[in-house]
């Protein structure tokens, strides 16, 4: 579990993080949720805060997730432990084929190295009018720990 504060922690670098994604949708929720885990596999604690960059790979090109605007707590993730964030997306209830999601690209905060992951959520998103991304990303620490 991530703790707040701490001394001697370095920045959480992509090379020290094992990044995975799984479906975290709760029955009855109006939208789907994918929970992304960032596990510290480095030899020391690391500081991670802010928002990860998230782009969905689709049959219509890349779709960038928009930040939710929630306050992003600063967290220290000890070696071998994890922190999480959520990606929320609308279900395709249109009856049409929608936009097919083929993967997700995750860039940890303050990093330039991107990790490509399989998309564990619903296979398609609804087609929108282009007035904004229907996909939202929460800050680091906003999911998976009772949040």
Tab-separated table of N, CA and C in Angstrom:
chain	number	residue	atom	x	y	z
A	1	UNK	N	0.838	-1.174	0.000
A	1	UNK	CA	0.000	0.000	0.000
A	1	UNK	C	0.885	1.240	0.000
A	2	UNK	N	0.493	2.253	-0.730
A	2	UNK	CA	1.265	3.482	-0.817
A	2	UNK	C	1.126	4.266	0.480
A	3	UNK	N	2.204	4.903	0.880
A	3	UNK	CA	2.149	5.770	2.052
A	3	UNK	C	2.478	7.180	1.594
A	4	UNK	N	2.115	8.140	2.393
A	4	UNK	CA	2.359	9.532	2.035
A	4	UNK	C	3.611	10.024	2.740
A	5	UNK	N	4.400	10.843	2.032
A	5	UNK	CA	5.639	11.363	2.598
A	5	UNK	C	6.738	10.333	2.526
A	6	UNK	N	7.787	10.528	3.313
A	6	UNK	CA	8.874	9.557	3.331
A	6	UNK	C	10.162	10.162	2.836
A	7	UNK	N	11.278	9.624	3.306
A	7	UNK	CA	12.583	10.113	2.891
A	7	UNK	C	13.297	9.061	2.077
A	8	UNK	N	14.206	9.502	1.243
A	8	UNK	CA	15.047	8.597	0.487
A	8	UNK	C	14.354	7.928	-0.680
A	9	UNK	N	13.194	8.418	-1.061
A	9	UNK	CA	12.480	7.814	-2.178
A	9	UNK	C	12.851	8.522	-3.462
A	10	UNK	N	13.125	7.746	-4.495
A	10	UNK	CA	13.394	8.317	-5.804
A	10	UNK	C	12.113	8.400	-6.608
A	11	UNK	N	12.185	9.050	-7.761
A	11	UNK	CA	11.031	9.096	-8.645
A	11	UNK	C	10.732	7.696	-9.153
A	12	UNK	N	9.446	7.389	-9.300
A	12	UNK	CA	9.037	6.107	-9.864
A	12	UNK	C	9.288	6.102	-11.363
A	13	UNK	N	10.340	5.435	-11.800
A	13	UNK	CA	10.716	5.382	-13.207
A	13	UNK	C	9.999	4.222	-13.892
A	14	UNK	N	9.675	4.400	-15.154
A	14	UNK	CA	8.966	3.360	-15.904
A	14	UNK	C	9.716	2.033	-15.869
A	15	UNK	N	11.043	2.079	-15.908
A	15	UNK	CA	11.825	0.841	-15.902
A	15	UNK	C	11.714	0.087	-14.577
A	16	UNK	N	11.335	0.785	-13.502
A	16	UNK	CA	11.192	0.153	-12.193
A	16	UNK	C	9.749	-0.235	-11.886
A	17	UNK	N	8.840	0.039	-12.820
A	17	UNK	CA	7.425	-0.215	-12.579
A	17	UNK	C	6.918	-1.356	-13.457
A	18	UNK	N	6.198	-2.268	-12.848
A	18	UNK	CA	5.472	-3.287	-13.605
A	18	UNK	C	4.053	-2.759	-13.750
A	19	UNK	N	3.635	-2.485	-14.974
A	19	UNK	CA	2.345	-1.852	-15.223
A	19	UNK	C	1.404	-2.875	-15.840
A	20	UNK	N	0.248	-3.060	-15.203
A	20	UNK	CA	-0.758	-3.990	-15.694
A	20	UNK	C	-2.125	-3.323	-15.639
A	21	UNK	N	-3.068	-3.855	-16.413
A	21	UNK	CA	-4.429	-3.319	-16.430
A	21	UNK	C	-5.418	-4.470	-16.346
A	22	UNK	N	-6.502	-4.258	-15.579
A	22	UNK	CA	-7.550	-5.273	-15.490
A	22	UNK	C	-8.905	-4.586	-15.417
A	23	UNK	N	-9.931	-5.333	-15.774
A	23	UNK	CA	-11.286	-4.804	-15.704
A	23	UNK	C	-11.653	-4.633	-14.234
A	24	UNK	N	-12.067	-3.429	-13.863
A	24	UNK	CA	-12.448	-3.155	-12.486
A	24	UNK	C	-13.879	-2.669	-12.380
A	25	UNK	N	-14.689	-2.967	-13.396
A	25	UNK	CA	-16.071	-2.510	-13.419
A	25	UNK	C	-16.868	-3.178	-12.310
A	26	UNK	N	-17.682	-2.385	-11.625
A	26	UNK	CA	-18.555	-2.882	-10.569
A	26	UNK	C	-19.960	-2.987	-11.148
A	27	UNK	N	-20.613	-4.130	-10.929
A	27	UNK	CA	-21.977	-4.319	-11.434
A	27	UNK	C	-22.856	-3.155	-11.009
A	28	UNK	N	-23.620	-2.629	-11.950
A	28	UNK	CA	-24.526	-1.530	-11.659
A	28	UNK	C	-23.951	-0.163	-11.966
A	29	UNK	N	-22.630	-0.063	-12.162
A	29	UNK	CA	-22.044	1.231	-12.521
A	29	UNK	C	-22.499	1.626	-13.919
A	30	UNK	N	-22.752	2.924	-14.145
A	30	UNK	CA	-23.189	3.359	-15.473
A	30	UNK	C	-22.079	3.310	-16.521
A	31	UNK	N	-20.828	3.362	-16.089
A	31	UNK	CA	-19.690	3.329	-17.002
A	31	UNK	C	-18.790	2.150	-16.659
A	32	UNK	N	-17.937	1.785	-17.609
A	32	UNK	CA	-16.946	0.751	-17.371
A	32	UNK	C	-15.711	1.341	-16.720
A	33	UNK	N	-14.953	0.516	-16.014
A	33	UNK	CA	-13.721	0.953	-15.361
A	33	UNK	C	-12.620	-0.067	-15.605
A	34	UNK	N	-11.465	0.439	-16.004
A	34	UNK	CA	-10.255	-0.367	-16.063
A	34	UNK	C	-9.331	0.167	-14.978
A	35	UNK	N	-8.785	-0.716	-14.150
A	35	UNK	CA	-7.861	-0.322	-13.092
A	35	UNK	C	-6.444	-0.660	-13.549
A	36	UNK	N	-5.575	0.351	-13.499
A	36	UNK	CA	-4.178	0.172	-13.880
A	36	UNK	C	-3.341	0.118	-12.607
A	37	UNK	N	-2.523	-0.921	-12.501
A	37	UNK	CA	-1.640	-1.105	-11.349
A	37	UNK	C	-0.216	-0.751	-11.742
A	38	UNK	N	0.441	0.050	-10.911
A	38	UNK	CA	1.858	0.349	-11.070
A	38	UNK	C	2.569	-0.269	-9.874
A	39	UNK	N	3.256	-1.380	-10.105
A	39	UNK	CA	3.948	-2.099	-9.033
A	39	UNK	C	5.425	-1.743	-9.067
A	40	UNK	N	5.941	-1.332	-7.915
A	40	UNK	CA	7.348	-0.963	-7.793
A	40	UNK	C	8.182	-2.236	-7.708
A	41	UNK	N	8.884	-2.550	-8.781
A	41	UNK	CA	9.750	-3.732	-8.782
A	41	UNK	C	11.217	-3.332	-8.628
A	42	UNK	N	11.450	-2.046	-8.328
A	42	UNK	CA	12.806	-1.567	-8.074
A	42	UNK	C	13.241	-1.944	-6.671
A	43	UNK	N	14.454	-1.627	-6.322
A	43	UNK	CA	15.000	-2.008	-5.031
A	43	UNK	C	14.757	-1.013	-3.920
A	44	UNK	N	14.082	0.109	-4.218
A	44	UNK	CA	13.825	1.098	-3.169
A	44	UNK	C	12.482	1.768	-3.406
A	45	UNK	N	12.025	2.490	-2.401
A	45	UNK	CA	10.757	3.203	-2.513
A	45	UNK	C	10.829	4.243	-3.616
A	46	UNK	N	9.673	4.514	-4.228
A	46	UNK	CA	9.644	5.558	-5.252
A	46	UNK	C	8.438	6.463	-5.041
A	47	UNK	N	8.615	7.717	-5.420
A	47	UNK	CA	7.551	8.710	-5.314
A	47	UNK	C	6.803	8.769	-6.642
A	48	UNK	N	5.487	8.662	-6.575
A	48	UNK	CA	4.653	8.757	-7.769
A	48	UNK	C	3.474	9.658	-7.433
A	49	UNK	N	3.242	10.669	-8.260
A	49	UNK	CA	2.072	11.518	-8.058
A	49	UNK	C	1.646	12.102	-9.393
A	50	UNK	N	0.428	12.567	-9.434
A	50	UNK	CA	-0.094	13.187	-10.649
A	50	UNK	C	-0.935	12.221	-11.460
A	51	UNK	N	-0.963	12.480	-12.748
A	51	UNK	CA	-1.757	11.678	-13.673
A	51	UNK	C	-0.849	10.968	-14.665
A	52	UNK	N	-1.161	9.737	-14.965
A	52	UNK	CA	-0.485	9.030	-16.051
A	52	UNK	C	-1.099	9.491	-17.367
A	53	UNK	N	-0.314	9.427	-18.421
A	53	UNK	CA	-0.863	9.644	-19.755
A	53	UNK	C	-1.512	8.352	-20.212
A	54	UNK	N	-2.721	8.448	-20.755
A	54	UNK	CA	-3.445	7.259	-21.202
A	54	UNK	C	-4.024	7.511	-22.586
A	55	UNK	N	-3.677	6.647	-23.521
A	55	UNK	CA	-4.234	6.692	-24.872
A	55	UNK	C	-4.772	5.315	-25.212
A	56	UNK	N	-6.013	5.273	-25.677
A	56	UNK	CA	-6.566	4.015	-26.147
A	56	UNK	C	-6.229	3.860	-27.619
A	57	UNK	N	-5.788	2.671	-27.983
A	57	UNK	CA	-5.570	2.352	-29.394
A	57	UNK	C	-6.890	1.804	-29.926
A	58	UNK	N	-7.394	2.417	-31.010
A	58	UNK	CA	-8.670	1.978	-31.571
A	58	UNK	C	-8.549	1.801	-33.080
A	59	UNK	N	-9.584	1.213	-33.667
A	59	UNK	CA	-9.611	1.058	-35.118
A	59	UNK	C	-9.789	2.401	-35.822
A	60	UNK	N	-10.078	3.466	-35.062
A	60	UNK	CA	-10.233	4.806	-35.630
A	60	UNK	C	-9.054	5.707	-35.267
A	61	UNK	N	-7.971	5.123	-34.734
A	61	UNK	CA	-6.812	5.907	-34.317
A	61	UNK	C	-6.712	5.980	-32.805
A	62	UNK	N	-5.830	6.850	-32.335
A	62	UNK	CA	-5.576	6.984	-30.905
A	62	UNK	C	-6.614	7.898	-30.257
A	63	UNK	N	-7.038	7.563	-29.045
A	63	UNK	CA	-7.998	8.356	-28.288
A	63	UNK	C	-7.395	8.647	-26.922
A	64	UNK	N	-7.113	9.923	-26.651
A	64	UNK	CA	-6.499	10.309	-25.374
A	64	UNK	C	-7.557	10.452	-24.293
A	65	UNK	N	-7.273	9.868	-23.131
A	65	UNK	CA	-8.166	10.015	-21.985
A	65	UNK	C	-7.970	11.400	-21.380
A	66	UNK	N	-9.052	11.989	-20.899
A	66	UNK	CA	-9.012	13.296	-20.242
A	66	UNK	C	-8.912	13.108	-18.734
A	67	UNK	N	-8.179	14.005	-18.079
A	67	UNK	CA	-8.050	13.946	-16.616
A	67	UNK	C	-9.373	14.299	-15.949
A	68	UNK	N	-9.643	13.635	-14.829
A	68	UNK	CA	-10.884	13.888	-14.100
A	68	UNK	C	-10.863	15.225	-13.374
A	69	UNK	N	-9.677	15.737	-13.083
A	69	UNK	CA	-9.560	16.989	-12.342
A	69	UNK	C	-9.465	16.791	-10.842
A	70	UNK	N	-9.529	15.539	-10.383
A	70	UNK	CA	-9.381	15.266	-8.951
A	70	UNK	C	-7.989	15.667	-8.481
A	71	UNK	N	-7.883	16.051	-7.198
A	71	UNK	CA	-6.586	16.326	-6.590
A	71	UNK	C	-5.745	15.059	-6.640
A	72	UNK	N	-4.489	15.210	-7.036
A	72	UNK	CA	-3.595	14.056	-7.140
A	72	UNK	C	-2.685	13.999	-5.920
A	73	UNK	N	-2.916	13.031	-5.013
A	73	UNK	CA	-2.060	12.929	-3.831
A	73	UNK	C	-0.663	12.461	-4.208
A	74	UNK	N	0.312	12.858	-3.412
A	74	UNK	CA	1.676	12.368	-3.591
A	74	UNK	C	1.800	11.086	-2.784
A	75	UNK	N	2.355	10.050	-3.394
A	75	UNK	CA	2.458	8.763	-2.710
A	75	UNK	C	3.874	8.226	-2.806
A	76	UNK	N	4.289	7.550	-1.761
A	76	UNK	CA	5.542	6.803	-1.757
A	76	UNK	C	5.157	5.332	-1.863
A	77	UNK	N	5.659	4.672	-2.893
A	77	UNK	CA	5.352	3.258	-3.098
A	77	UNK	C	6.606	2.462	-2.753
A	78	UNK	N	6.502	1.648	-1.701
A	78	UNK	CA	7.643	0.852	-1.256
A	78	UNK	C	7.962	-0.238	-2.271
A	79	UNK	N	9.201	-0.711	-2.246
A	79	UNK	CA	9.622	-1.803	-3.133
A	79	UNK	C	8.674	-2.985	-2.965
A	80	UNK	N	8.183	-3.514	-4.077
A	80	UNK	CA	7.289	-4.660	-4.057
A	80	UNK	C	5.824	-4.320	-3.871
A	81	UNK	N	5.503	-3.045	-3.616
A	81	UNK	CA	4.115	-2.642	-3.411
A	81	UNK	C	3.598	-1.884	-4.624
A	82	UNK	N	2.303	-1.550	-4.605
A	82	UNK	CA	1.651	-0.984	-5.781
A	82	UNK	C	0.811	0.235	-5.451
A	83	UNK	N	0.540	1.020	-6.482
A	83	UNK	CA	-0.478	2.052	-6.443
A	83	UNK	C	-1.313	1.874	-7.704
A	84	UNK	N	-2.490	2.479	-7.723
A	84	UNK	CA	-3.449	2.216	-8.786
A	84	UNK	C	-4.108	3.506	-9.257
A	85	UNK	N	-4.635	3.484	-10.476
A	85	UNK	CA	-5.519	4.545	-10.947
A	85	UNK	C	-6.551	3.937	-11.876
A	86	UNK	N	-7.647	4.671	-12.064
A	86	UNK	CA	-8.736	4.153	-12.877
A	86	UNK	C	-8.887	4.874	-14.202
A	87	UNK	N	-9.374	4.127	-15.188
A	87	UNK	CA	-9.777	4.671	-16.482
A	87	UNK	C	-11.266	4.371	-16.611
A	88	UNK	N	-12.088	5.417	-16.730
A	88	UNK	CA	-13.530	5.240	-16.874
A	88	UNK	C	-13.920	5.500	-18.320
A	89	UNK	N	-14.841	4.696	-18.822
A	89	UNK	CA	-15.261	4.818	-20.219
A	89	UNK	C	-16.746	4.469	-20.338
A	90	UNK	N	-17.435	5.049	-21.334
A	90	UNK	CA	-18.854	4.743	-21.522
A	90	UNK	C	-19.035	3.411	-22.249
A	91	UNK	N	-20.110	2.729	-21.923
A	91	UNK	CA	-20.457	1.511	-22.651
A	91	UNK	C	-21.044	1.887	-24.004
A	92	UNK	N	-20.838	1.038	-24.979
A	92	UNK	CA	-21.451	1.220	-26.289
A	92	UNK	C	-22.847	0.611	-26.233
A	93	UNK	N	-23.846	1.477	-26.011
A	93	UNK	CA	-25.236	1.022	-25.933
A	93	UNK	C	-26.011	1.446	-27.174
A	94	UNK	N	-25.280	1.862	-28.205
A	94	UNK	CA	-25.919	2.422	-29.396
A	94	UNK	C	-26.570	1.372	-30.285
A	95	UNK	N	-26.178	0.120	-30.116
A	95	UNK	CA	-26.670	-0.913	-31.011
A	95	UNK	C	-25.816	-1.034	-32.266
A	96	UNK	N	-24.926	-0.062	-32.473
A	96	UNK	CA	-24.020	-0.094	-33.616
A	96	UNK	C	-22.708	-0.753	-33.243
A	97	UNK	N	-21.811	-0.826	-34.213
A	97	UNK	CA	-20.535	-1.508	-33.984
A	97	UNK	C	-19.585	-0.701	-33.109
A	98	UNK	N	-19.745	0.624	-33.075
A	98	UNK	CA	-18.907	1.462	-32.223
A	98	UNK	C	-17.466	1.524	-32.686
A	99	UNK	N	-16.615	1.997	-31.797
A	99	UNK	CA	-15.179	2.099	-32.052
A	99	UNK	C	-14.512	0.946	-31.315
A	100	UNK	N	-13.777	0.125	-32.037
A	100	UNK	CA	-13.142	-1.062	-31.444
A	100	UNK	C	-11.844	-0.663	-30.743
A	101	UNK	N	-11.724	-1.019	-29.469
A	101	UNK	CA	-10.513	-0.735	-28.695
A	101	UNK	C	-9.577	-1.933	-28.825
A	102	UNK	N	-8.323	-1.662	-29.218
A	102	UNK	CA	-7.367	-2.749	-29.444
A	102	UNK	C	-6.238	-2.778	-28.415
A	103	UNK	N	-6.104	-1.731	-27.612
A	103	UNK	CA	-5.046	-1.701	-26.602
A	103	UNK	C	-5.051	-0.381	-25.865
A	104	UNK	N	-4.170	-0.260	-24.882
A	104	UNK	CA	-4.038	0.978	-24.115
A	104	UNK	C	-2.555	1.285	-23.931
A	105	UNK	N	-2.212	2.553	-24.100
A	105	UNK	CA	-0.846	3.033	-23.901
A	105	UNK	C	-0.817	3.831	-22.610
A	106	UNK	N	0.090	3.478	-21.695
A	106	UNK	CA	0.193	4.143	-20.395
A	106	UNK	C	1.590	4.731	-20.247
A	107	UNK	N	1.645	6.027	-19.922
A	107	UNK	CA	2.905	6.708	-19.631
A	107	UNK	C	2.843	7.186	-18.183
A	108	UNK	N	3.687	6.645	-17.290
A	108	UNK	CA	3.658	7.083	-15.890
A	108	UNK	C	3.914	8.588	-15.767
A	109	UNK	N	3.446	9.209	-14.670
A	109	UNK	CA	3.683	10.641	-14.477
A	109	UNK	C	5.173	10.983	-14.550
A	110	UNK	N	5.485	12.120	-15.142
A	110	UNK	CA	6.858	12.633	-15.252
A	110	UNK	C	7.781	11.675	-15.993
A	111	UNK	N	7.250	10.898	-16.896
A	111	UNK	CA	8.010	9.930	-17.689
A	111	UNK	C	7.743	10.167	-19.164
A	112	UNK	N	8.630	9.669	-19.994
A	112	UNK	CA	8.417	9.717	-21.440
A	112	UNK	C	8.288	8.316	-22.025
A	113	UNK	N	8.625	7.291	-21.247
A	113	UNK	CA	8.531	5.909	-21.727
A	113	UNK	C	7.097	5.410	-21.579
A	114	UNK	N	6.541	4.953	-22.687
A	114	UNK	CA	5.166	4.470	-22.721
A	114	UNK	C	5.144	2.949	-22.757
A	115	UNK	N	4.189	2.371	-22.035
A	115	UNK	CA	4.011	0.925	-21.997
A	115	UNK	C	2.712	0.587	-22.726
A	116	UNK	N	2.775	-0.373	-23.638
A	116	UNK	CA	1.598	-0.825	-24.378
A	116	UNK	C	1.022	-2.058	-23.696
A	117	UNK	N	-0.288	-2.012	-23.401
A	117	UNK	CA	-0.956	-3.108	-22.702
A	117	UNK	C	-2.187	-3.559	-23.478
A	118	UNK	N	-2.595	-4.811	-23.301
A	118	UNK	CA	-3.877	-5.231	-23.869
A	118	UNK	C	-5.006	-4.502	-23.138
A	119	UNK	N	-6.102	-4.221	-23.830
A	119	UNK	CA	-7.252	-3.536	-23.235
A	119	UNK	C	-8.169	-4.576	-22.592
A	120	UNK	N	-8.353	-4.529	-21.254
A	120	UNK	CA	-9.191	-5.524	-20.587
A	120	UNK	C	-10.659	-5.121	-20.471
A	121	UNK	N	-11.010	-3.927	-20.929
A	121	UNK	CA	-12.382	-3.440	-20.803
A	121	UNK	C	-13.273	-3.916	-21.937
A	122	UNK	N	-14.433	-3.278	-22.061
A	122	UNK	CA	-15.384	-3.616	-23.122
A	122	UNK	C	-14.713	-3.456	-24.483
A	123	UNK	N	-15.124	-4.269	-25.436
A	123	UNK	CA	-14.465	-4.310	-26.745
A	123	UNK	C	-14.666	-3.052	-27.578
A	124	UNK	N	-15.783	-2.345	-27.356
A	124	UNK	CA	-16.053	-1.155	-28.168
A	124	UNK	C	-16.518	0.012	-27.308
A	125	UNK	N	-16.314	1.212	-27.851
A	125	UNK	CA	-16.824	2.451	-27.268
A	125	UNK	C	-17.877	3.006	-28.213
A	126	UNK	N	-18.801	3.827	-27.708
A	126	UNK	CA	-19.758	4.442	-28.619
A	126	UNK	C	-19.068	5.483	-29.497
A	127	UNK	N	-19.573	5.662	-30.696
A	127	UNK	CA	-19.078	6.724	-31.569
A	127	UNK	C	-19.630	8.035	-31.022
A	128	UNK	N	-18.759	9.057	-30.886
A	128	UNK	CA	-19.204	10.351	-30.372
A	128	UNK	C	-19.113	11.396	-31.470
A	129	UNK	N	-19.613	12.583	-31.162
A	129	UNK	CA	-19.594	13.664	-32.150
A	129	UNK	C	-18.257	14.394	-32.191
A	130	UNK	N	-17.286	13.931	-31.416
A	130	UNK	CA	-15.960	14.543	-31.435
A	130	UNK	C	-15.826	15.762	-30.548
A	131	UNK	N	-16.808	16.027	-29.689
A	131	UNK	CA	-16.767	17.221	-28.843
A	131	UNK	C	-15.950	17.019	-27.573
A	132	UNK	N	-15.281	15.922	-27.454
A	132	UNK	CA	-14.460	15.665	-26.273
A	132	UNK	C	-14.349	14.178	-26.039
A	133	UNK	N	-13.330	13.801	-25.292
A	133	UNK	CA	-13.110	12.386	-25.032
A	133	UNK	C	-14.105	11.876	-24.000
A	134	UNK	N	-14.776	10.756	-24.296
A	134	UNK	CA	-15.660	10.156	-23.301
A	134	UNK	C	-14.882	9.340	-22.276
A	135	UNK	N	-13.573	9.190	-22.502
A	135	UNK	CA	-12.730	8.375	-21.634
A	135	UNK	C	-12.015	9.286	-20.640
A	136	UNK	N	-12.083	8.929	-19.353
A	136	UNK	CA	-11.496	9.752	-18.291
A	136	UNK	C	-10.472	8.942	-17.503
A	137	UNK	N	-9.400	9.625	-17.071
A	137	UNK	CA	-8.376	8.987	-16.253
A	137	UNK	C	-8.294	9.707	-14.909
A	138	UNK	N	-8.241	8.918	-13.824
A	138	UNK	CA	-8.098	9.471	-12.484
A	138	UNK	C	-6.630	9.580	-12.106
A	139	UNK	N	-6.334	10.339	-11.046
A	139	UNK	CA	-4.943	10.492	-10.614
A	139	UNK	C	-4.395	9.205	-10.006
A	140	UNK	N	-3.073	9.128	-9.949
A	140	UNK	CA	-2.407	8.008	-9.288
A	140	UNK	C	-2.946	7.915	-7.859
A	141	UNK	N	-3.287	6.700	-7.428
A	141	UNK	CA	-3.808	6.491	-6.080
A	141	UNK	C	-5.318	6.569	-5.985
A	142	UNK	N	-6.014	6.751	-7.129
A	142	UNK	CA	-7.460	6.968	-7.081
A	142	UNK	C	-8.292	5.702	-7.246
A	143	UNK	N	-7.666	4.546	-7.395
A	143	UNK	CA	-8.430	3.304	-7.563
A	143	UNK	C	-7.658	2.151	-6.944
A	144	UNK	N	-8.385	1.091	-6.636
A	144	UNK	CA	-7.751	-0.143	-6.202
A	144	UNK	C	-7.440	-0.224	-4.727
A	145	UNK	N	-7.600	0.867	-4.003
A	145	UNK	CA	-7.326	0.862	-2.565
A	145	UNK	C	-8.557	1.372	-1.830
A	146	UNK	N	-9.705	0.920	-2.285
A	146	UNK	CA	-10.953	1.355	-1.677
A	146	UNK	C	-11.408	2.686	-2.223
A	147	UNK	N	-10.754	3.163	-3.309
A	147	UNK	CA	-11.095	4.474	-3.841
A	147	UNK	C	-11.830	4.419	-5.114
